[in-house]
GROMACS .gro file of C-alpha atoms in nm:
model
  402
    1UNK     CA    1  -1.328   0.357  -0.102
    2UNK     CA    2  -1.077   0.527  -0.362
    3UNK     CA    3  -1.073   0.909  -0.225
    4UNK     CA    4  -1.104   1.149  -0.490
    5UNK     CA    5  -0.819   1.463  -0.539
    6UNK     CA    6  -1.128   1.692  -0.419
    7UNK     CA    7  -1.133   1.454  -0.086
    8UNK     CA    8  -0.749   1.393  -0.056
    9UNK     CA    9  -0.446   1.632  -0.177
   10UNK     CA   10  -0.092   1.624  -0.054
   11UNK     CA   11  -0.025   1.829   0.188
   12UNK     CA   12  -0.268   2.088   0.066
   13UNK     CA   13  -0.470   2.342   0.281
   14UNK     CA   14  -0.785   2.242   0.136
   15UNK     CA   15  -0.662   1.927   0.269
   16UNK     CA   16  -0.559   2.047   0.608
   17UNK     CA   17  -0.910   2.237   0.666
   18UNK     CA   18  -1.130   1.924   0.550
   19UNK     CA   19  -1.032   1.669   0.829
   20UNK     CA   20  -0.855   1.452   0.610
   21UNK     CA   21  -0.489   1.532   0.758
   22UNK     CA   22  -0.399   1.519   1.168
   23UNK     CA   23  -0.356   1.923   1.194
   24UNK     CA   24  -0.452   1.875   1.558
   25UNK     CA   25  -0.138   1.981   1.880
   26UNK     CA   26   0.170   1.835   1.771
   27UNK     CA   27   0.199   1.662   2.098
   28UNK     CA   28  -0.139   1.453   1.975
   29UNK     CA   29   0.020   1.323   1.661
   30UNK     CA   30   0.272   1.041   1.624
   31UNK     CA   31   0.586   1.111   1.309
   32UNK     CA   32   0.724   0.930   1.090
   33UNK     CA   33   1.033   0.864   0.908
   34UNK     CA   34   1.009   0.631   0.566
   35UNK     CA   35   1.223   0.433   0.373
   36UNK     CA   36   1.245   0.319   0.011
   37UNK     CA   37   0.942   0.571  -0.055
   38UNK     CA   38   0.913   0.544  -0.355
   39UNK     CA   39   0.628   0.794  -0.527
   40UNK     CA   40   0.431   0.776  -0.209
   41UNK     CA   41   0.195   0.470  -0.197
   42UNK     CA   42   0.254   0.397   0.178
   43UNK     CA   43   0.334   0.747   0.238
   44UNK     CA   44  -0.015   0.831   0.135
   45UNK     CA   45  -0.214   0.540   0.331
   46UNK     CA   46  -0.009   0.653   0.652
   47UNK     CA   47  -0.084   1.034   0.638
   48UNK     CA   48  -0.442   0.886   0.591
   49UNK     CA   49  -0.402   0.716   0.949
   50UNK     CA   50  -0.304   1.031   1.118
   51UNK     CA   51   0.076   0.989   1.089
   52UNK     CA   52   0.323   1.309   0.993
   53UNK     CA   53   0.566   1.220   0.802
   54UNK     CA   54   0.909   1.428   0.940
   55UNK     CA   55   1.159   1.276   0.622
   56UNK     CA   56   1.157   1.063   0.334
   57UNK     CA   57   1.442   0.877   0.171
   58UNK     CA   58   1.446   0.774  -0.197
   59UNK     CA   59   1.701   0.623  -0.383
   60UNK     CA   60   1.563   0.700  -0.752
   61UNK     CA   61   1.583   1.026  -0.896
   62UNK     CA   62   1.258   1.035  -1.083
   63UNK     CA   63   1.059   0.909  -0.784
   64UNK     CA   64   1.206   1.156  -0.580
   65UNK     CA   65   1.087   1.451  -0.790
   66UNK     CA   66   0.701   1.286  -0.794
   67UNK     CA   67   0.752   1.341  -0.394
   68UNK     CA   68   0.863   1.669  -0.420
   69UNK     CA   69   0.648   1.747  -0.667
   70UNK     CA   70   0.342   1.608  -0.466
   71UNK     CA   71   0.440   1.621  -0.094
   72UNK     CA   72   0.449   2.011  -0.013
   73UNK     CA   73   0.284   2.094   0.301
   74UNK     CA   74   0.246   2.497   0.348
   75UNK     CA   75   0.106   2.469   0.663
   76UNK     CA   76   0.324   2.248   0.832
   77UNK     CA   77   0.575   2.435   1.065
   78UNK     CA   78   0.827   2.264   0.983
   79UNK     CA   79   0.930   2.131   0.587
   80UNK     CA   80   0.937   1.750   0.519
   81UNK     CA   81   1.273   1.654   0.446
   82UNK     CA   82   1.319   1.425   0.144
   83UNK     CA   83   1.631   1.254   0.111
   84UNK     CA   84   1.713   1.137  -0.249
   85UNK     CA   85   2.052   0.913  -0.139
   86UNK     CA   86   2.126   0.542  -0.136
   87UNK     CA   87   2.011   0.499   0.259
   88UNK     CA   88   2.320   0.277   0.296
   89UNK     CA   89   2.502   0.596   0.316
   90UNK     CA   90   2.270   0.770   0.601
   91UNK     CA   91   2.442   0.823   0.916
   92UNK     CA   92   2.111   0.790   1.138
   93UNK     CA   93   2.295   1.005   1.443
   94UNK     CA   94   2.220   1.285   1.209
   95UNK     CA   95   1.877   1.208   1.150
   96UNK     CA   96   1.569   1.338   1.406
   97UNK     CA   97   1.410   1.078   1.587
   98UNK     CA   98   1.046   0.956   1.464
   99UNK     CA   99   0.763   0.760   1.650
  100UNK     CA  100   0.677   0.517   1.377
  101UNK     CA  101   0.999   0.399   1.124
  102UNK     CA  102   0.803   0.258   0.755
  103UNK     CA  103   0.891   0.143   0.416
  104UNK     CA  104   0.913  -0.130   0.151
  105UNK     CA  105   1.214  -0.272   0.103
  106UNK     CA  106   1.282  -0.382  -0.245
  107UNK     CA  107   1.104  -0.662  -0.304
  108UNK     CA  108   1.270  -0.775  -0.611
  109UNK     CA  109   1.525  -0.983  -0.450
  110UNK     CA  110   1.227  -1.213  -0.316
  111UNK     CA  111   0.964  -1.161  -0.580
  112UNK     CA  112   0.807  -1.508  -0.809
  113UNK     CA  113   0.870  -1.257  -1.107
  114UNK     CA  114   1.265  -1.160  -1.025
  115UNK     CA  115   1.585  -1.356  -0.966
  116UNK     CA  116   1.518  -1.483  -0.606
  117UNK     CA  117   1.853  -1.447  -0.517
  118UNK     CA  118   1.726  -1.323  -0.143
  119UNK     CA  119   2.001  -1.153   0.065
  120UNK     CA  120   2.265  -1.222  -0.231
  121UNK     CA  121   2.081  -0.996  -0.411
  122UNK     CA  122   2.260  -0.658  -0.387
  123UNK     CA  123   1.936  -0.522  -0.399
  124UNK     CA  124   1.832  -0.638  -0.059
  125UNK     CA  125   1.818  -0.383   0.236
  126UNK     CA  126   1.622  -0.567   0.512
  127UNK     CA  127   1.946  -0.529   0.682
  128UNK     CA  128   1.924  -0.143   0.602
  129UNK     CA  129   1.550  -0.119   0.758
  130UNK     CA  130   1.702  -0.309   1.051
  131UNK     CA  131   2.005  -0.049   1.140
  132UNK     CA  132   1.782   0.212   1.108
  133UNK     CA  133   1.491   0.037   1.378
  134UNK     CA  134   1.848  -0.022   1.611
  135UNK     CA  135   1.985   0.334   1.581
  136UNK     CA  136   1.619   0.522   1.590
  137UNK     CA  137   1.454   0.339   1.861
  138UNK     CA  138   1.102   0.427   1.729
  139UNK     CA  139   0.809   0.337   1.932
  140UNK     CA  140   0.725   0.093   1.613
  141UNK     CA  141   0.807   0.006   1.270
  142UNK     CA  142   0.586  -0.078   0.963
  143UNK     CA  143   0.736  -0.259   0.659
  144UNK     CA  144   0.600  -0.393   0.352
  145UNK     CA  145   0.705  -0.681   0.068
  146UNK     CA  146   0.591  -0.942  -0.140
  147UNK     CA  147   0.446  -1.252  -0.008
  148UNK     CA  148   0.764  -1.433  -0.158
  149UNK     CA  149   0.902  -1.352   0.119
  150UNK     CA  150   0.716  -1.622   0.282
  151UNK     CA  151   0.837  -1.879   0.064
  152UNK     CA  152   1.027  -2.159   0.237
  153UNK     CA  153   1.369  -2.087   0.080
  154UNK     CA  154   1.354  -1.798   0.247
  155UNK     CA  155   1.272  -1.914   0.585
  156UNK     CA  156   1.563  -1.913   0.755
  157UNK     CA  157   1.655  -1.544   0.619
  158UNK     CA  158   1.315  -1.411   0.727
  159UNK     CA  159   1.346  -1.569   1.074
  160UNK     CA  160   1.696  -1.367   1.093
  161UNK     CA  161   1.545  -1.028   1.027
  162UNK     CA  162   1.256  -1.137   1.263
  163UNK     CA  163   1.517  -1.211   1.540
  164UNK     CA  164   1.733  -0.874   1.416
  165UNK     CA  165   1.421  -0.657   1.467
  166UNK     CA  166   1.328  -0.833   1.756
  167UNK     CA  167   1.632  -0.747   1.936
  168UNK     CA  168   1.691  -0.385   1.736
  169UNK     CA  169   1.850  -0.152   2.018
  170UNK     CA  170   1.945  -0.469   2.289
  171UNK     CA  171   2.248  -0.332   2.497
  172UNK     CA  172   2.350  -0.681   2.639
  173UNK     CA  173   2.351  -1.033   2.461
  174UNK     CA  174   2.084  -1.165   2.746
  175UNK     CA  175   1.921  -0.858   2.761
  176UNK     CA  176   1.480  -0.891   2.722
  177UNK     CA  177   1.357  -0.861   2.363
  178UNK     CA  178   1.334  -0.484   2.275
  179UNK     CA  179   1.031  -0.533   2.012
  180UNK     CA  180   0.728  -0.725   1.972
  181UNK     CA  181   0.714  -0.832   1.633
  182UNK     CA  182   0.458  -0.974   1.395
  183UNK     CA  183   0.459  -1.096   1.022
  184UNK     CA  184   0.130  -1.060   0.860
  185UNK     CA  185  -0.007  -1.197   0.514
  186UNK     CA  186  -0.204  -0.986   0.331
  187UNK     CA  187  -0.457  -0.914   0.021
  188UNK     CA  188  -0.496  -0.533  -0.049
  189UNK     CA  189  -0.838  -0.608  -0.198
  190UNK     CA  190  -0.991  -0.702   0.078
  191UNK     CA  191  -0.894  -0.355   0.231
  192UNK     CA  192  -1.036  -0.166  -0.024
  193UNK     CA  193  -0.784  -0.121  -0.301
  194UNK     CA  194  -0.937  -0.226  -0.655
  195UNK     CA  195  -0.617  -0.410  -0.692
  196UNK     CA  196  -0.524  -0.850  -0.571
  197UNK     CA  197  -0.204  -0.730  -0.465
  198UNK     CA  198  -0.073  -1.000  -0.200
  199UNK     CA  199   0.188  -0.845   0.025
  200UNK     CA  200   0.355  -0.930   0.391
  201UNK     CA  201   0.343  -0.677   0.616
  202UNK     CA  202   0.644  -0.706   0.918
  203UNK     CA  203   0.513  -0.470   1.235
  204UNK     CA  204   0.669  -0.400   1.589
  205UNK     CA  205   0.601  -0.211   1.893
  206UNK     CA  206   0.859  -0.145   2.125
  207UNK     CA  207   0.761  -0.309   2.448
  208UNK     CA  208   0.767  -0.036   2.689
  209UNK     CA  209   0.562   0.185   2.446
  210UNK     CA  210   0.227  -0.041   2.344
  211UNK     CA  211   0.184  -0.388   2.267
  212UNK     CA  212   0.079  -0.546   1.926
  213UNK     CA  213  -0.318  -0.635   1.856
  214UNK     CA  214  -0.451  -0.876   1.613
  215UNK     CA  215  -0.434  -0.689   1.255
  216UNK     CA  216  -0.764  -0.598   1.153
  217UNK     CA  217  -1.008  -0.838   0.979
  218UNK     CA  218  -1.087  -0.797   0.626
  219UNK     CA  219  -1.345  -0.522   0.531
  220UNK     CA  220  -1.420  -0.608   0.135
  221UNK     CA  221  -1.505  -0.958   0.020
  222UNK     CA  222  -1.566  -1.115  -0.285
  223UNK     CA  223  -1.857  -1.256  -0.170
  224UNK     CA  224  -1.957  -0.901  -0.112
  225UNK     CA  225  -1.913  -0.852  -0.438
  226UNK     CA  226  -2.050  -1.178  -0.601
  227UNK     CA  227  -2.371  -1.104  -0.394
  228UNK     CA  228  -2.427  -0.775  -0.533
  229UNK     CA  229  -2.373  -0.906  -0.926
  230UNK     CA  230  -2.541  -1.233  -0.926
  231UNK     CA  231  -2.806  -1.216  -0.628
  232UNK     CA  232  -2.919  -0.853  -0.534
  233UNK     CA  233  -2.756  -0.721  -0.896
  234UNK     CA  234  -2.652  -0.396  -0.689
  235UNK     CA  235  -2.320  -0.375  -0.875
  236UNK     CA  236  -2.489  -0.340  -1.244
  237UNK     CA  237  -2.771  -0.092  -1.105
  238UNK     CA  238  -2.520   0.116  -0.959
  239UNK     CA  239  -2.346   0.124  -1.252
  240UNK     CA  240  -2.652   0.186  -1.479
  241UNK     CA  241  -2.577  -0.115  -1.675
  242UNK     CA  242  -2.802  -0.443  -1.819
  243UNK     CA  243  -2.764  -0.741  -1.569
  244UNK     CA  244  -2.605  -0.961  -1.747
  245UNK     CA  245  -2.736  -1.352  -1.808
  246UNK     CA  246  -2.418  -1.513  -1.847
  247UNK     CA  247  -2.324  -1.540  -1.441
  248UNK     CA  248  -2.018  -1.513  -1.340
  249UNK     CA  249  -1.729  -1.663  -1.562
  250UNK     CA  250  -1.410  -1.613  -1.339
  251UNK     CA  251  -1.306  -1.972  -1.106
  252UNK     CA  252  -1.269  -1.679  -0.796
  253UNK     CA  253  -1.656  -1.591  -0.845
  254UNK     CA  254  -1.794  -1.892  -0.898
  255UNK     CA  255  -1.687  -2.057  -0.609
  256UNK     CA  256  -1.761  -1.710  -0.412
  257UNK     CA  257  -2.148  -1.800  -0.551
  258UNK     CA  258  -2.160  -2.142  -0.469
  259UNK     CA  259  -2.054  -2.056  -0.061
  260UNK     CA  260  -2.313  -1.741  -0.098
  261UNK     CA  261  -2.634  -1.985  -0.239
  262UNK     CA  262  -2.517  -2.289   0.016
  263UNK     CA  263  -2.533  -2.043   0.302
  264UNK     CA  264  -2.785  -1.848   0.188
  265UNK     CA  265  -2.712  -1.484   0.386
  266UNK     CA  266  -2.626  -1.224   0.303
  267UNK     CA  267  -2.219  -1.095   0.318
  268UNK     CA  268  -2.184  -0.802   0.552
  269UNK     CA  269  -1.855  -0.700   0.434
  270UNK     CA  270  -1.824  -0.429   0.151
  271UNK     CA  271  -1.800  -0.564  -0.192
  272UNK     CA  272  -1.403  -0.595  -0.350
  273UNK     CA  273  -1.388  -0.295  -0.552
  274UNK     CA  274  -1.350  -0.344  -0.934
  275UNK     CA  275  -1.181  -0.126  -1.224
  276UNK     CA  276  -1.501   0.005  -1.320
  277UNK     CA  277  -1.590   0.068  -0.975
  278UNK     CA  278  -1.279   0.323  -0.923
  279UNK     CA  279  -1.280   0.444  -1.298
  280UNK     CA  280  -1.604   0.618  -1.298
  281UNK     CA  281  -1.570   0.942  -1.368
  282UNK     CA  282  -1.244   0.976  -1.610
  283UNK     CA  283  -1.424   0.851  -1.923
  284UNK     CA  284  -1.255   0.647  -2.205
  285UNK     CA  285  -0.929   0.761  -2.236
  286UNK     CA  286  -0.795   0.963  -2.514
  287UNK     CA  287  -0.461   1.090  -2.702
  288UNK     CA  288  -0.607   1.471  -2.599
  289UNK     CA  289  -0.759   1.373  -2.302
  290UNK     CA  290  -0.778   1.672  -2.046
  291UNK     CA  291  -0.777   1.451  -1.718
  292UNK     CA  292  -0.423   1.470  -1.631
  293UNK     CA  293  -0.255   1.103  -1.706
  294UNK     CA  294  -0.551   0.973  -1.877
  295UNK     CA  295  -0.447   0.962  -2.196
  296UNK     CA  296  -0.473   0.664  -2.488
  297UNK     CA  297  -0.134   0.458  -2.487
  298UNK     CA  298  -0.158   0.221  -2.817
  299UNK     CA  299   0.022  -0.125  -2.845
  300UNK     CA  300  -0.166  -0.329  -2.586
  301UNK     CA  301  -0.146  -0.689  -2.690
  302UNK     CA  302  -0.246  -0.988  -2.482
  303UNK     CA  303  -0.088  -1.344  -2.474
  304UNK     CA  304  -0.090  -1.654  -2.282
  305UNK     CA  305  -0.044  -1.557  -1.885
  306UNK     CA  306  -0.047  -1.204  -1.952
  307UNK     CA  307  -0.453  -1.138  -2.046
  308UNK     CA  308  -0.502  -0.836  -1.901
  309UNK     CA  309  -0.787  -0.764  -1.610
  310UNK     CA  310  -1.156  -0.742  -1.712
  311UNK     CA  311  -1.292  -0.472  -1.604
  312UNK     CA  312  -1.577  -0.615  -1.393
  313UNK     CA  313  -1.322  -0.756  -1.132
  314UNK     CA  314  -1.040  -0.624  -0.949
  315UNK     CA  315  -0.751  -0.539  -1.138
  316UNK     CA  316  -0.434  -0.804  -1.118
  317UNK     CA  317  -0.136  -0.673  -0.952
  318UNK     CA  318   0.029  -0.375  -1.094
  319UNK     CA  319   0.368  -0.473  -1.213
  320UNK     CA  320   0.653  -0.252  -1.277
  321UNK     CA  321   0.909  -0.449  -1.557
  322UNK     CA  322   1.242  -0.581  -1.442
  323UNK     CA  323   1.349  -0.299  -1.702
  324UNK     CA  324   1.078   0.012  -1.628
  325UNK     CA  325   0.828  -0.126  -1.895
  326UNK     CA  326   0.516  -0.301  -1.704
  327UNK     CA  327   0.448  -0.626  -1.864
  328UNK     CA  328   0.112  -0.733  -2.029
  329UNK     CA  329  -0.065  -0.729  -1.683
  330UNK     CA  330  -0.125  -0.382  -1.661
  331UNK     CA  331  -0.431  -0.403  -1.921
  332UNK     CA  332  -0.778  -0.361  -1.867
  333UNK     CA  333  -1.018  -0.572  -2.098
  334UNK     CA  334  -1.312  -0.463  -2.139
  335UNK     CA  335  -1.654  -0.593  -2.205
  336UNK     CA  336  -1.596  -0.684  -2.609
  337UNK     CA  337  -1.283  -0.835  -2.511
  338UNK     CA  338  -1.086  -0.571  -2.649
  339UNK     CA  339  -0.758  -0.473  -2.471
  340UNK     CA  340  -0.572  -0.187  -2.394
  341UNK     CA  341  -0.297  -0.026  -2.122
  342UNK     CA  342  -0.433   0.133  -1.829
  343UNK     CA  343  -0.389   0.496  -1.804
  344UNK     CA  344  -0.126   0.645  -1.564
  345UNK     CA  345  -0.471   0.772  -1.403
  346UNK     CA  346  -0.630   0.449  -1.395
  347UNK     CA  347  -0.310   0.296  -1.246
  348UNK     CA  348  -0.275   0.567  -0.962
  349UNK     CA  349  -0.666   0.532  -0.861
  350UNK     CA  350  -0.575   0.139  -0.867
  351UNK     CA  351  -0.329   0.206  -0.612
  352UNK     CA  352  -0.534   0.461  -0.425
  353UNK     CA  353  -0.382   0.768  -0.534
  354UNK     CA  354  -0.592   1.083  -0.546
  355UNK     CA  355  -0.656   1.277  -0.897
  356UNK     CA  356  -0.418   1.544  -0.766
  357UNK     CA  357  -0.128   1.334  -0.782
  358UNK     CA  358   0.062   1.343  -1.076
  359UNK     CA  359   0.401   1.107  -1.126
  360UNK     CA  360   0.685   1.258  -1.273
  361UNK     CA  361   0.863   1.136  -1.605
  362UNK     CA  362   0.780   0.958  -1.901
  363UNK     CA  363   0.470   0.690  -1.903
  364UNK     CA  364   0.676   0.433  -1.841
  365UNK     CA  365   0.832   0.573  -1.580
  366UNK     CA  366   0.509   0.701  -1.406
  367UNK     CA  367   0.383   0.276  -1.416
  368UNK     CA  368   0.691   0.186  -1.284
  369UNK     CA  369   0.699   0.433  -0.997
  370UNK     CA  370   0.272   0.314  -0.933
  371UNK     CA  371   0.382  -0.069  -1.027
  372UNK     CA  372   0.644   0.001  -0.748
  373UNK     CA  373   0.412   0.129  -0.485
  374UNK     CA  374   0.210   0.027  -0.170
  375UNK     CA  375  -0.162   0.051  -0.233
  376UNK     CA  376  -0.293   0.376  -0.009
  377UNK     CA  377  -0.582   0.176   0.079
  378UNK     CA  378  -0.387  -0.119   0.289
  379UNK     CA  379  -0.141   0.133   0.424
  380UNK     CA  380  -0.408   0.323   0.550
  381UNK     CA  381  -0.518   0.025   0.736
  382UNK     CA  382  -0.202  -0.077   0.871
  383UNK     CA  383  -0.119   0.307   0.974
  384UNK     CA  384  -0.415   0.357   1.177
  385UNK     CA  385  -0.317  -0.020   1.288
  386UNK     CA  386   0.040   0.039   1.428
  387UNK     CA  387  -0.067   0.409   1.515
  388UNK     CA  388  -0.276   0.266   1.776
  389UNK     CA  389  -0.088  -0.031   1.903
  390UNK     CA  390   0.253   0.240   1.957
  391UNK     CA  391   0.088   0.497   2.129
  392UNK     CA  392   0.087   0.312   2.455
  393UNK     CA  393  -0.026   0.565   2.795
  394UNK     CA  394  -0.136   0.909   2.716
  395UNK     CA  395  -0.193   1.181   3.003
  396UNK     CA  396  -0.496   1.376   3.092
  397UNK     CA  397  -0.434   1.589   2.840
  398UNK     CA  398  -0.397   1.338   2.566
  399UNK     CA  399  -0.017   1.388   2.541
  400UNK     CA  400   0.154   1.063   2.432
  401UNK     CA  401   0.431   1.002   2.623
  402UNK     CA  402   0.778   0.933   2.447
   0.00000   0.00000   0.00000
């Protein structure tokens, strides 16, 4: 469910009085350290999951000032350190050892959408998130791409930086595996975000610390949601609207409807969350809107592969541009079939984002820096995920032991 700025704010101490961040004995909390932050997507979805963040490291100067302008923490004891350097140049004997080591790596390099050029691409720095897993040690690591990574002209790269991580910190050429490592395909819809964002998620757990568990199963479905439209019609009570006598008219639903009505019970799962589901509340958007980010951007056009996202369904994934403008994706159609751009609000609440947060720079920057970012939601998941398989043995007092 999208958390509201009332429910979630960075580093805040509303936000450290409500439950919502681990203010519990340091010794009960795991860190961690995070690459290619970006605004904060993943750094969100992991404070979510009990994890303190002890540095950042950011490459682009824009995103950078979004984290500092959105990550203070007054009642921390000690500051969060945000880095805004090229992390080939960190010397990592400089930097303070963390439990948990995170990030995306740019995906562009292995994205449909990009070049593919894979690790020609100067833009690739899986071998960047592997020095810093060999000189850290951390109990585990947690890093995100795109699911091109997966494609089979990629295969024999991936199974390198599989071995690489595997190995991360080995002393001796025969020496045991040091990690336990997993690869792990993923939707962020069906983890809550409002968003069909596929992404790869590549995990380990240091053996002597924990051991890896099966990533959790889905907790939204579609045939959640198809239930709740075209069977209970949930969806359009809750949202105070006509049902509508048309059924559904996207290929996803109607196949959803035809495995609800030929097994004929009911989903359990929560119902994938749509743009109107995570828009209530802001209103149409408008040139003097006064919700911060929400207001009217003119010049939306569709054309062919580029239609926008109707607002009854979950939004298509957020793109960023090859050159800082999003593309034609990030539209939301509504019911006439009119189109328009989503609002820098609309876009952050697509990608989990509380109200409170506020990218810096222009509007196009802002997308970028969201079209750029890990959903909170699946992070979330993932954090409380790896949080659990890495903390291994604790002591009668609940101490984890390092």
């Amino acid at each position: 469910m999208f958390l509201s700025g009332s429910q979630f704010l960075f580093g805040s101490k509303e936000a450290a009085s409500n439950g919502r961040f681990p203010v519990q004995n340091d010794a009960n909390i795991l860190t961690c350290g995070e690459l290619f932050s970006g605004c904060g997507g993943m750094a969100a979805g992991l404070t979510q999951a009990g994890l303190r963040h002890e540095w950042m490291i950011e490459f682009n100067a824009i995103a950078c000032q979004t984290l500092r302008d959105n990550w203070h923490a007054p009642w921390r004891s000690q500051p969060l350190t945000i880095m805004e350097t090229d992390v080939r140049s960190v010397d990592w004997s400089s930097i303070g050892t963390v439990d948990i080591v995170a990030g995306g790596p740019p995906c562009q390099p292995f994205s449909k959408g990009g070049r593919a050029g894979g690790e020609n691409d100067p833009r690739d720095m899986w071998p960047e998130a592997i020095r810093a897993v060999k000189h850290l040690r951390p109990r585990g690591f947690l890093f995100e791409n795109v699911k091109g990574l997966l494609r089979p002209a990629f295969s024999e790269y991936l199974q390198r930086i599989l071995d690489s991580l595997r190995r991360a910190g080995a002393t001796e050429p025969d020496s045991p595996d040091v990690y336990e490592v997993i690869v792990v395909s993923v939707n962020a819809v069906d983890y809550g975000a409002a968003q069909k964002r596929e992404r790869v998620l590549i995990a380990g757990v240091r053996r002597d610390c924990g051991k890896l568990e099966p990533f959790p199963e889905r907790t939204h479905s579609v045939e959640r949601l198809v239930w709740e439209k075209w069977v209970s019609g949930q969806y359009w009570q809750r949202h105070h609207l006509a049902h509508p006598v048309c059924g559904p008219t996207s290929r996803i639903e109607k196949a959803a409807l035809r495995k609800v009505e030929r097994r004929g019970v009911e989903p359990q799962e929560r119902p994938w969350m749509t743009c109107r589901d995570v828009f209530v509340g802001l209103g149409e958007p408008a040139v003097g809107s006064g919700v911060s980010g929400h207001q009217l951007r003119a010049g939306a056009k569709a054309y062919p592969g580029h239609e926008g996202s109707p607002i009854d369904e979950p939004a298509k994934a957020l793109k960023a541009g090859a050159h800082g403008v999003p593309g034609g994706e990030n539209m939301l159609v509504d019911c006439s079939g009119a189109v328009r751009y989503f609002t820098v609000r609309e876009a952050a609440r697509l990608q989990g984002m509380p109200d409170a947060f506020v990218p810096a720079g222009s509007w196009s920057q802002a997308m970028r820096q969201l079209g750029n970012a890990v959903p909170a939601q699946l992070a979330e998941v993932a954090g409380r995920w790896i949080r659990q398989c890495a903390r291994g043995q604790e002591d009668n007092e609940g101490k984890v032991r390092k």
